[in-house]
PDB file of C-alpha atoms and ligand atoms in Angstrom:
ATOM      1  CA  UNK A1214     -93.822 -24.259 -19.375  1.00 90.00           C
ATOM      2  CA  UNK A1215     -93.559 -27.273 -21.656  1.00 96.00           C
ATOM      3  CA  UNK A1216     -92.657 -26.649 -25.264  1.00 97.00           C
ATOM      4  CA  UNK A1217     -92.463 -29.176 -28.099  1.00 98.00           C
ATOM      5  CA  UNK A1218     -91.218 -27.755 -31.374  1.00 98.00           C
ATOM      6  CA  UNK A1219     -91.234 -29.548 -34.714  1.00 98.00           C
ATOM      7  CA  UNK A1220     -91.298 -33.003 -33.128  1.00 98.00           C
ATOM      8  CA  UNK A1221     -91.100 -35.871 -35.598  1.00 98.00           C
ATOM      9  CA  UNK A1222     -90.857 -39.430 -34.336  1.00 98.00           C
ATOM     10  CA  UNK A1223     -91.134 -42.741 -36.173  1.00 97.00           C
ATOM     11  CA  UNK A1224     -91.701 -45.952 -34.217  1.00 97.00           C
ATOM     12  CA  UNK A1225     -91.689 -49.441 -35.666  1.00 93.00           C
ATOM     13  CA  UNK A1226     -91.167 -47.933 -39.122  1.00 94.00           C
ATOM     14  CA  UNK A1227     -94.241 -45.692 -38.899  1.00 96.00           C
ATOM     15  CA  UNK A1228     -94.334 -41.923 -38.587  1.00 97.00           C
ATOM     16  CA  UNK A1229     -96.223 -41.281 -35.357  1.00 98.00           C
ATOM     17  CA  UNK A1230     -95.512 -37.599 -34.718  1.00 98.00           C
ATOM     18  CA  UNK A1231     -94.982 -35.393 -37.767  1.00 98.00           C
ATOM     19  CA  UNK A1232     -93.643 -31.959 -37.017  1.00 97.00           C
ATOM     20  CA  UNK A1233     -95.776 -31.501 -33.901  1.00 98.00           C
ATOM     21  CA  UNK A1234     -95.778 -28.142 -32.105  1.00 98.00           C
ATOM     22  CA  UNK A1235     -97.290 -27.803 -28.655  1.00 98.00           C
ATOM     23  CA  UNK A1236     -96.852 -25.261 -25.871  1.00 98.00           C
ATOM     24  CA  UNK A1237     -98.379 -25.755 -22.448  1.00 97.00           C
ATOM     25  CA  UNK A1238     -98.315 -22.666 -20.289  1.00 95.00           C
ATOM     26  CA  UNK A1239     -97.365 -22.514 -16.644  1.00 92.00           C
ATOM     27  CA  UNK A1240    -100.241 -23.543 -14.335  1.00 90.00           C
ATOM     28  CA  UNK A1241    -102.404 -24.418 -17.295  1.00 93.00           C
ATOM     29  CA  UNK A1242    -104.660 -27.489 -17.440  1.00 94.00           C
ATOM     30  CA  UNK A1243    -104.346 -28.751 -21.004  1.00 96.00           C
ATOM     31  CA  UNK A1244    -106.450 -31.665 -22.222  1.00 96.00           C
ATOM     32  CA  UNK A1245    -105.201 -33.672 -25.196  1.00 97.00           C
ATOM     33  CA  UNK A1246    -107.815 -35.479 -27.263  1.00 95.00           C
ATOM     34  CA  UNK A1247    -107.419 -37.741 -30.256  1.00 92.00           C
ATOM     35  CA  UNK A1248    -108.301 -41.149 -31.627  1.00 90.00           C
ATOM     36  CA  UNK A1249    -106.838 -44.326 -30.244  1.00 90.00           C
ATOM     37  CA  UNK A1250    -103.360 -44.931 -31.650  1.00 92.00           C
ATOM     38  CA  UNK A1251    -102.861 -41.266 -32.584  1.00 94.00           C
ATOM     39  CA  UNK A1252     -99.726 -41.013 -30.452  1.00 96.00           C
ATOM     40  CA  UNK A1253    -101.023 -39.405 -27.240  1.00 95.00           C
ATOM     41  CA  UNK A1254     -99.110 -41.724 -24.914  1.00 93.00           C
ATOM     42  CA  UNK A1255     -96.053 -41.418 -27.164  1.00 95.00           C
ATOM     43  CA  UNK A1256     -96.277 -37.639 -26.809  1.00 96.00           C
ATOM     44  CA  UNK A1257     -96.378 -37.861 -22.982  1.00 95.00           C
ATOM     45  CA  UNK A1258     -93.359 -40.162 -23.006  1.00 93.00           C
ATOM     46  CA  UNK A1259     -91.351 -37.532 -24.915  1.00 94.00           C
ATOM     47  CA  UNK A1260     -91.888 -35.084 -22.071  1.00 94.00           C
ATOM     48  CA  UNK A1261     -90.280 -37.398 -19.492  1.00 90.00           C
ATOM     49  CA  UNK A1262     -87.538 -38.558 -21.852  1.00 89.00           C
ATOM     50  CA  UNK A1263     -88.821 -42.140 -22.230  1.00 88.00           C
ATOM     51  CA  UNK A1264     -88.944 -41.584 -26.006  1.00 92.00           C
ATOM     52  CA  UNK A1265     -86.611 -39.227 -27.869  1.00 93.00           C
ATOM     53  CA  UNK A1266     -87.704 -37.559 -31.101  1.00 96.00           C
ATOM     54  CA  UNK A1267     -85.990 -38.033 -34.450  1.00 97.00           C
ATOM     55  CA  UNK A1268     -86.343 -34.313 -35.054  1.00 97.00           C
ATOM     56  CA  UNK A1269     -87.382 -31.287 -33.055  1.00 97.00           C
ATOM     57  CA  UNK A1270     -86.805 -29.780 -29.642  1.00 97.00           C
ATOM     58  CA  UNK A1271     -88.344 -30.293 -26.203  1.00 96.00           C
ATOM     59  CA  UNK A1272     -87.881 -27.661 -23.522  1.00 95.00           C
ATOM     60  CA  UNK A1273     -89.195 -27.537 -19.973  1.00 93.00           C
ATOM     61  CA  UNK A1274     -88.958 -24.107 -18.364  1.00 89.00           C
ATOM     62  CA  UNK A1275     -86.488 -23.144 -21.090  1.00 86.00           C
ATOM     63  CA  UNK A1276     -84.251 -26.127 -20.340  1.00 89.00           C
ATOM     64  CA  UNK A1277     -83.569 -28.155 -23.444  1.00 92.00           C
ATOM     65  CA  UNK A1278     -84.064 -31.831 -22.556  1.00 92.00           C
ATOM     66  CA  UNK A1279     -84.274 -33.195 -26.101  1.00 93.00           C
ATOM     67  CA  UNK A1280     -81.106 -35.252 -26.003  1.00 88.00           C
ATOM     68  CA  UNK A1281     -80.823 -36.071 -22.324  1.00 86.00           C
ATOM     69  CA  UNK A1282     -80.564 -39.654 -21.214  1.00 82.00           C
ATOM     70  CA  UNK A1283     -80.681 -41.632 -18.003  1.00 78.00           C
ATOM     71  CA  UNK A1284     -79.202 -39.810 -15.018  1.00 78.00           C
ATOM     72  CA  UNK A1285     -79.174 -36.486 -16.897  1.00 81.00           C
ATOM     73  CA  UNK A1286     -82.961 -36.616 -16.731  1.00 81.00           C
ATOM     74  CA  UNK A1287     -83.081 -37.079 -12.956  1.00 79.00           C
ATOM     75  CA  UNK A1288     -84.044 -33.540 -11.989  1.00 80.00           C
ATOM     76  CA  UNK A1289     -86.532 -33.285 -14.851  1.00 82.00           C
ATOM     77  CA  UNK A1290     -88.205 -36.544 -13.883  1.00 81.00           C
ATOM     78  CA  UNK A1291     -88.486 -35.451 -10.261  1.00 82.00           C
ATOM     79  CA  UNK A1292     -90.246 -32.271 -11.400  1.00 88.00           C
ATOM     80  CA  UNK A1293     -92.850 -34.266 -13.314  1.00 92.00           C
ATOM     81  CA  UNK A1294     -95.557 -36.472 -11.801  1.00 91.00           C
ATOM     82  CA  UNK A1295     -96.636 -39.180 -14.221  1.00 88.00           C
ATOM     83  CA  UNK A1296    -100.000 -40.843 -13.590  1.00 87.00           C
ATOM     84  CA  UNK A1297     -99.895 -44.161 -15.391  1.00 77.00           C
ATOM     85  CA  UNK A1298    -103.029 -45.611 -16.884  1.00 73.00           C
ATOM     86  CA  UNK A1299    -102.714 -48.770 -14.789  1.00 68.00           C
ATOM     87  CA  UNK A1300    -101.997 -47.109 -11.447  1.00 67.00           C
ATOM     88  CA  UNK A1301     -98.776 -49.154 -11.185  1.00 80.00           C
ATOM     89  CA  UNK A1302     -98.911 -49.627  -7.399  1.00 91.00           C
ATOM     90  CA  UNK A1303     -96.675 -51.954  -5.428  1.00 93.00           C
ATOM     91  CA  UNK A1304     -98.914 -54.719  -4.116  1.00 93.00           C
ATOM     92  CA  UNK A1305     -97.021 -55.607  -0.930  1.00 96.00           C
ATOM     93  CA  UNK A1306     -97.040 -52.007   0.318  1.00 96.00           C
ATOM     94  CA  UNK A1307    -100.078 -50.297   1.828  1.00 97.00           C
ATOM     95  CA  UNK A1308    -101.712 -47.353   0.119  1.00 97.00           C
ATOM     96  CA  UNK A1309     -99.919 -44.982   2.516  1.00 97.00           C
ATOM     97  CA  UNK A1310     -96.555 -46.698   1.941  1.00 97.00           C
ATOM     98  CA  UNK A1311     -97.017 -46.490  -1.826  1.00 96.00           C
ATOM     99  CA  UNK A1312     -97.613 -42.752  -1.578  1.00 96.00           C
ATOM    100  CA  UNK A1313     -94.665 -42.296   0.806  1.00 96.00           C
ATOM    101  CA  UNK A1314     -92.232 -44.174  -1.439  1.00 93.00           C
ATOM    102  CA  UNK A1315     -91.058 -41.277  -3.660  1.00 90.00           C
ATOM    103  CA  UNK A1316     -90.476 -39.150  -0.528  1.00 94.00           C
ATOM    104  CA  UNK A1317     -88.418 -41.918   1.100  1.00 94.00           C
ATOM    105  CA  UNK A1318     -86.406 -42.443  -2.078  1.00 89.00           C
ATOM    106  CA  UNK A1319     -85.805 -38.849  -3.120  1.00 87.00           C
ATOM    107  CA  UNK A1320     -85.909 -36.721   0.035  1.00 91.00           C
ATOM    108  CA  UNK A1321     -84.543 -36.833   3.578  1.00 94.00           C
ATOM    109  CA  UNK A1322     -87.782 -35.761   5.254  1.00 94.00           C
ATOM    110  CA  UNK A1323     -88.495 -37.138   8.732  1.00 96.00           C
ATOM    111  CA  UNK A1324     -91.025 -39.952   9.214  1.00 96.00           C
ATOM    112  CA  UNK A1325     -93.387 -37.461  10.870  1.00 96.00           C
ATOM    113  CA  UNK A1326     -93.169 -35.035   7.967  1.00 96.00           C
ATOM    114  CA  UNK A1327     -93.773 -37.849   5.487  1.00 97.00           C
ATOM    115  CA  UNK A1328     -96.749 -39.131   7.471  1.00 96.00           C
ATOM    116  CA  UNK A1329     -98.303 -35.660   7.556  1.00 96.00           C
ATOM    117  CA  UNK A1330     -97.777 -35.227   3.841  1.00 95.00           C
ATOM    118  CA  UNK A1331     -99.248 -38.667   3.060  1.00 97.00           C
ATOM    119  CA  UNK A1332    -102.385 -37.801   5.043  1.00 96.00           C
ATOM    120  CA  UNK A1333    -102.706 -34.515   3.152  1.00 92.00           C
ATOM    121  CA  UNK A1334    -102.445 -36.356  -0.163  1.00 92.00           C
ATOM    122  CA  UNK A1335    -104.965 -38.995   0.970  1.00 94.00           C
ATOM    123  CA  UNK A1336    -107.373 -36.171   1.851  1.00 89.00           C
ATOM    124  CA  UNK A1337    -106.836 -34.554  -1.541  1.00 83.00           C
ATOM    125  CA  UNK A1338    -107.825 -37.747  -3.394  1.00 85.00           C
ATOM    126  CA  UNK A1339    -110.721 -38.473  -1.009  1.00 87.00           C
ATOM    127  CA  UNK A1340    -109.095 -41.554   0.536  1.00 93.00           C
ATOM    128  CA  UNK A1341    -108.582 -40.156   4.039  1.00 94.00           C
ATOM    129  CA  UNK A1342    -109.350 -43.439   5.801  1.00 96.00           C
ATOM    130  CA  UNK A1343    -107.836 -45.908   3.347  1.00 97.00           C
ATOM    131  CA  UNK A1344    -104.101 -45.505   3.969  1.00 97.00           C
ATOM    132  CA  UNK A1345    -103.671 -48.837   5.741  1.00 97.00           C
ATOM    133  CA  UNK A1346    -105.335 -50.895   3.004  1.00 97.00           C
ATOM    134  CA  UNK A1347    -103.388 -52.861   0.440  1.00 97.00           C
ATOM    135  CA  UNK A1348    -103.870 -52.299  -3.308  1.00 94.00           C
ATOM    136  CA  UNK A1349    -105.789 -55.545  -3.800  1.00 94.00           C
ATOM    137  CA  UNK A1350    -108.314 -54.473  -1.143  1.00 96.00           C
ATOM    138  CA  UNK A1351    -109.411 -51.361  -3.023  1.00 93.00           C
ATOM    139  CA  UNK A1352    -111.315 -50.717  -6.274  1.00 88.00           C
ATOM    140  CA  UNK A1353    -109.784 -49.750  -9.621  1.00 84.00           C
ATOM    141  CA  UNK A1354    -110.926 -46.172  -9.200  1.00 83.00           C
ATOM    142  CA  UNK A1355    -109.333 -45.952  -5.769  1.00 88.00           C
ATOM    143  CA  UNK A1356    -106.072 -47.337  -7.175  1.00 90.00           C
ATOM    144  CA  UNK A1357    -106.043 -44.591  -9.772  1.00 86.00           C
ATOM    145  CA  UNK A1358    -106.516 -42.000  -7.066  1.00 88.00           C
ATOM    146  CA  UNK A1359    -103.620 -43.508  -5.115  1.00 92.00           C
ATOM    147  CA  UNK A1360    -101.573 -43.238  -8.331  1.00 90.00           C
ATOM    148  CA  UNK A1361    -102.465 -39.543  -8.498  1.00 88.00           C
ATOM    149  CA  UNK A1362    -101.530 -39.006  -4.843  1.00 91.00           C
ATOM    150  CA  UNK A1363     -98.192 -40.731  -5.375  1.00 93.00           C
ATOM    151  CA  UNK A1364     -97.507 -38.674  -8.506  1.00 90.00           C
ATOM    152  CA  UNK A1365     -98.054 -35.519  -6.434  1.00 88.00           C
ATOM    153  CA  UNK A1366     -95.922 -36.627  -3.462  1.00 91.00           C
ATOM    154  CA  UNK A1367     -92.865 -34.588  -4.450  1.00 89.00           C
ATOM    155  CA  UNK A1368     -94.984 -31.500  -5.255  1.00 87.00           C
ATOM    156  CA  UNK A1369     -94.074 -31.649  -8.925  1.00 90.00           C
ATOM    157  CA  UNK A1370     -94.744 -28.448 -10.847  1.00 90.00           C
ATOM    158  CA  UNK A1371     -95.869 -30.585 -13.796  1.00 93.00           C
ATOM    159  CA  UNK A1372     -98.268 -33.549 -13.799  1.00 92.00           C
ATOM    160  CA  UNK A1373     -99.020 -35.762 -16.792  1.00 94.00           C
ATOM    161  CA  UNK A1374    -102.157 -37.930 -16.721  1.00 92.00           C
ATOM    162  CA  UNK A1375    -102.542 -40.766 -19.203  1.00 92.00           C
ATOM    163  CA  UNK A1376    -106.247 -41.611 -19.381  1.00 90.00           C
ATOM    164  CA  UNK A1377    -106.929 -41.278 -15.657  1.00 86.00           C
ATOM    165  CA  UNK A1378    -110.577 -42.309 -16.030  1.00 83.00           C
ATOM    166  CA  UNK A1379    -110.301 -45.036 -18.691  1.00 79.00           C
ATOM    167  CA  UNK A1380    -112.222 -48.158 -17.807  1.00 74.00           C
ATOM    168  CA  UNK A1381    -113.971 -46.618 -14.807  1.00 75.00           C
ATOM    169  CA  UNK A1382    -117.714 -46.379 -14.337  1.00 78.00           C
ATOM    170  CA  UNK A1383    -119.179 -42.848 -14.523  1.00 82.00           C
ATOM    171  CA  UNK A1384    -119.309 -42.370 -10.746  1.00 80.00           C
ATOM    172  CA  UNK A1385    -115.669 -43.290 -10.238  1.00 75.00           C
ATOM    173  CA  UNK A1386    -114.695 -41.237 -13.283  1.00 81.00           C
ATOM    174  CA  UNK A1387    -116.442 -38.242 -11.676  1.00 82.00           C
ATOM    175  CA  UNK A1388    -114.473 -38.796  -8.475  1.00 78.00           C
ATOM    176  CA  UNK A1389    -111.204 -38.638 -10.445  1.00 79.00           C
ATOM    177  CA  UNK A1390    -112.372 -35.526 -12.289  1.00 83.00           C
ATOM    178  CA  UNK A1391    -113.109 -33.876  -8.943  1.00 80.00           C
ATOM    179  CA  UNK A1392    -109.607 -34.650  -7.743  1.00 78.00           C
ATOM    180  CA  UNK A1393    -108.053 -33.163 -10.882  1.00 82.00           C
ATOM    181  CA  UNK A1394    -110.371 -30.160 -10.612  1.00 80.00           C
ATOM    182  CA  UNK A1395    -109.432 -29.611  -6.944  1.00 77.00           C
ATOM    183  CA  UNK A1396    -105.774 -29.883  -7.790  1.00 76.00           C
ATOM    184  CA  UNK A1397    -106.138 -27.175 -10.342  1.00 77.00           C
ATOM    185  CA  UNK A1398    -107.672 -24.855  -7.784  1.00 76.00           C
ATOM    186  CA  UNK A1399    -105.506 -25.637  -4.786  1.00 71.00           C
ATOM    187  CA  UNK A1400    -102.048 -26.130  -6.274  1.00 72.00           C
ATOM    188  CA  UNK A1401     -99.792 -24.382  -8.703  1.00 82.00           C
ATOM    189  CA  UNK A1402     -99.556 -27.186 -11.183  1.00 88.00           C
ATOM    190  CA  UNK A1403     -99.174 -27.395 -14.919  1.00 92.00           C
ATOM    191  CA  UNK A1404    -101.076 -30.431 -16.125  1.00 92.00           C
ATOM    192  CA  UNK A1405    -101.424 -32.305 -19.369  1.00 96.00           C
ATOM    193  CA  UNK A1406    -104.291 -34.769 -19.398  1.00 95.00           C
ATOM    194  CA  UNK A1407    -104.978 -37.389 -22.041  1.00 94.00           C
ATOM    195  CA  UNK A1408    -108.567 -38.569 -21.872  1.00 89.00           C
ATOM    196  CA  UNK A1409    -111.400 -39.951 -23.949  1.00 84.00           C
ATOM    197  CA  UNK A1410    -113.928 -38.580 -21.526  1.00 86.00           C
ATOM    198  CA  UNK A1411    -115.210 -35.453 -23.228  1.00 89.00           C
ATOM    199  CA  UNK A1412    -117.440 -34.464 -20.327  1.00 87.00           C
ATOM    200  CA  UNK A1413    -114.463 -34.282 -18.035  1.00 87.00           C
ATOM    201  CA  UNK A1414    -112.292 -32.674 -20.709  1.00 91.00           C
ATOM    202  CA  UNK A1415    -114.695 -29.786 -21.144  1.00 91.00           C
ATOM    203  CA  UNK A1416    -115.151 -29.373 -17.429  1.00 89.00           C
ATOM    204  CA  UNK A1417    -111.519 -29.142 -16.349  1.00 90.00           C
ATOM    205  CA  UNK A1418    -109.588 -27.844 -19.368  1.00 93.00           C
ATOM    206  CA  UNK A1419    -108.196 -24.363 -19.748  1.00 94.00           C
ATOM    207  CA  UNK A1420    -107.405 -25.410 -23.301  1.00 97.00           C
ATOM    208  CA  UNK A1421    -108.109 -28.494 -25.377  1.00 97.00           C
ATOM    209  CA  UNK A1422    -105.913 -29.752 -28.205  1.00 97.00           C
ATOM    210  CA  UNK A1423    -106.612 -32.395 -30.852  1.00 96.00           C
ATOM    211  CA  UNK A1424    -103.885 -34.780 -31.994  1.00 96.00           C
ATOM    212  CA  UNK A1425    -104.499 -35.995 -35.504  1.00 94.00           C
ATOM    213  CA  UNK A1426    -102.053 -37.354 -38.102  1.00 95.00           C
ATOM    214  CA  UNK A1427     -99.090 -36.575 -35.905  1.00 97.00           C
ATOM    215  CA  UNK A1428     -99.855 -32.917 -35.220  1.00 97.00           C
ATOM    216  CA  UNK A1429    -102.034 -30.703 -33.065  1.00 97.00           C
ATOM    217  CA  UNK A1430    -104.613 -29.753 -35.676  1.00 95.00           C
ATOM    218  CA  UNK A1431    -106.909 -27.709 -33.450  1.00 95.00           C
ATOM    219  CA  UNK A1432    -106.442 -26.010 -30.113  1.00 96.00           C
ATOM    220  CA  UNK A1433    -108.331 -23.554 -27.963  1.00 97.00           C
ATOM    221  CA  UNK A1434    -110.537 -22.970 -24.965  1.00 97.00           C
ATOM    222  CA  UNK A1435    -113.506 -25.322 -24.578  1.00 95.00           C
ATOM    223  CA  UNK A1436    -115.725 -22.605 -26.085  1.00 95.00           C
ATOM    224  CA  UNK A1437    -113.384 -22.111 -29.030  1.00 96.00           C
ATOM    225  CA  UNK A1438    -113.086 -25.792 -29.930  1.00 95.00           C
ATOM    226  CA  UNK A1439    -116.856 -26.250 -29.524  1.00 93.00           C
ATOM    227  CA  UNK A1440    -117.299 -23.603 -32.225  1.00 94.00           C
ATOM    228  CA  UNK A1441    -114.672 -25.177 -34.515  1.00 93.00           C
ATOM    229  CA  UNK A1442    -115.570 -25.886 -38.144  1.00 93.00           C
ATOM    230  CA  UNK A1443    -112.734 -28.411 -38.521  1.00 92.00           C
ATOM    231  CA  UNK A1444    -114.563 -31.540 -39.758  1.00 92.00           C
ATOM    232  CA  UNK A1445    -112.408 -33.863 -37.647  1.00 89.00           C
ATOM    233  CA  UNK A1446    -113.178 -31.873 -34.500  1.00 91.00           C
ATOM    234  CA  UNK A1447    -116.860 -31.556 -35.353  1.00 92.00           C
ATOM    235  CA  UNK A1448    -117.118 -35.324 -35.787  1.00 90.00           C
ATOM    236  CA  UNK A1449    -115.099 -36.083 -32.666  1.00 88.00           C
ATOM    237  CA  UNK A1450    -117.304 -33.783 -30.589  1.00 88.00           C
ATOM    238  CA  UNK A1451    -120.544 -35.020 -32.174  1.00 86.00           C
ATOM    239  CA  UNK A1452    -119.862 -38.362 -30.534  1.00 71.00           C
ATOM    240  CA  UNK A1453    -119.909 -36.547 -27.219  1.00 64.00           C
ATOM    241  CA  UNK A1454    -123.539 -35.603 -27.575  1.00 62.00           C
ATOM    242  CA  UNK A1455    -124.285 -39.159 -28.668  1.00 65.00           C
ATOM    243  CA  UNK A1456    -122.529 -40.414 -25.536  1.00 57.00           C
ATOM    244  CA  UNK A1457    -120.234 -42.680 -27.475  1.00 54.00           C
ATOM    245  CA  UNK A1458    -117.070 -41.579 -25.738  1.00 48.00           C
ATOM    246  CA  UNK A1459    -117.589 -42.188 -22.097  1.00 47.00           C
ATOM    247  CA  UNK A1460    -114.446 -44.203 -21.551  1.00 46.00           C
TER     248      UNK A1460
HETATM  249  N1  ADP D1766     -92.271 -48.364 -28.422  1.00 92.79           N
HETATM  250  C1  ADP D1766     -92.995 -48.448 -29.534  1.00 92.79           C
HETATM  251  N2  ADP D1766     -92.521 -49.110 -30.615  1.00 92.79           N
HETATM  252  C2  ADP D1766     -93.227 -49.195 -31.760  1.00 92.79           C
HETATM  253  N3  ADP D1766     -94.447 -48.624 -31.924  1.00 92.79           N
HETATM  254  C3  ADP D1766     -94.963 -47.971 -30.887  1.00 92.79           C
HETATM  255  C4  ADP D1766     -94.279 -47.828 -29.637  1.00 92.79           C
HETATM  256  N4  ADP D1766     -95.057 -47.106 -28.792  1.00 92.79           N
HETATM  257  C5  ADP D1766     -96.168 -46.790 -29.479  1.00 92.79           C
HETATM  258  N5  ADP D1766     -96.122 -47.303 -30.736  1.00 92.79           N
HETATM  259  C6  ADP D1766     -97.149 -47.130 -31.777  1.00 92.79           C
HETATM  260  O1  ADP D1766     -97.378 -45.748 -31.903  1.00 92.79           O
HETATM  261  C7  ADP D1766     -98.741 -45.489 -32.175  1.00 92.79           C
HETATM  262  C8  ADP D1766     -99.290 -44.511 -31.158  1.00 92.79           C
HETATM  263  O2  ADP D1766     -99.355 -45.137 -29.898  1.00 92.79           O
HETATM  264  P1  ADP D1766     -99.928 -44.440 -28.590  1.00 92.79           P
HETATM  265  O3  ADP D1766     -99.197 -43.182 -28.337  1.00 92.79           O
HETATM  266  O4  ADP D1766     -99.884 -45.458 -27.521  1.00 92.79           O
HETATM  267  O5  ADP D1766    -101.435 -44.108 -29.018  1.00 92.79           O
HETATM  268  P2  ADP D1766    -102.579 -43.420 -28.135  1.00 92.79           P
HETATM  269  O6  ADP D1766    -102.921 -42.139 -28.826  1.00 92.79           O
HETATM  270  O7  ADP D1766    -103.739 -44.367 -28.185  1.00 92.79           O
HETATM  271  O8  ADP D1766    -102.040 -43.244 -26.768  1.00 92.79           O
HETATM  272  C9  ADP D1766     -99.434 -46.829 -32.140  1.00 92.79           C
HETATM  273  O9  ADP D1766     -99.577 -47.272 -33.468  1.00 92.79           O
HETATM  274  C10 ADP D1766     -98.483 -47.712 -31.389  1.00 92.79           C
HETATM  275  O10 ADP D1766     -98.597 -49.041 -31.788  1.00 92.79           O
HETATM  276 MG1   MG D1767    -102.433 -44.101 -24.906  1.00 92.79          MG
END
């Protein structure tokens, strides 16, 4: 369980988060929506200790990580898979080597065990036959899927996705959504997904939350938020029907 309580954070002299409360339950798939610049990426960074709040408390499975730094965060970071927007792959390593890297760095598994695990992860992200390719030989959507596979390599109980489908065409975005959907069914994972893709949000979310003016102003199941009378939510979702938010 991830819990943020009364989080206030100013960056560059501006208040970004303003007394934000958010609880993500164990094994829940929580989708965070909100306008560009609202602080969604900043919120994710709090959970892995890349940004510390000015006020408030962050707990992961009842462990208070609010004031931890550097090495003190090691075990927390290993329990969290972070899927970066860019993919952030190492170009001189193959796809399979990129996925194996966290296992080589953080575990003492045998080469055989690592190879088996890599193949399992490649299957999960529908890249079964692409392990020997290099990052510059595959498409942007494939790179993102490799990023997901790598984030899952250590079987983290928590996975954070920062706009996993941004900049992809609808077909590739669907492929990513399928991977996230499969993950939800086949693994015991708590996931927090930032996306602008409302179609995907409504398909995979257990709950959806809206970040606006530094707080979660609306939260609920897809059905509940669809029925919301909150003008901000109504407007945000109206764009969905108009197809304006397909990023
Ligand atoms: N390290 C930083 N220093 C100063 N300002 C930052 C920093 N990181 C983010 N910001 C600002 O915080 C606001 C929220 O950013 P971000 O979380 O990236 O928005 P988004 O919701 O689009 O992900 C933006 O105005 C951004 O410029
Ligand atoms: Mg962002």
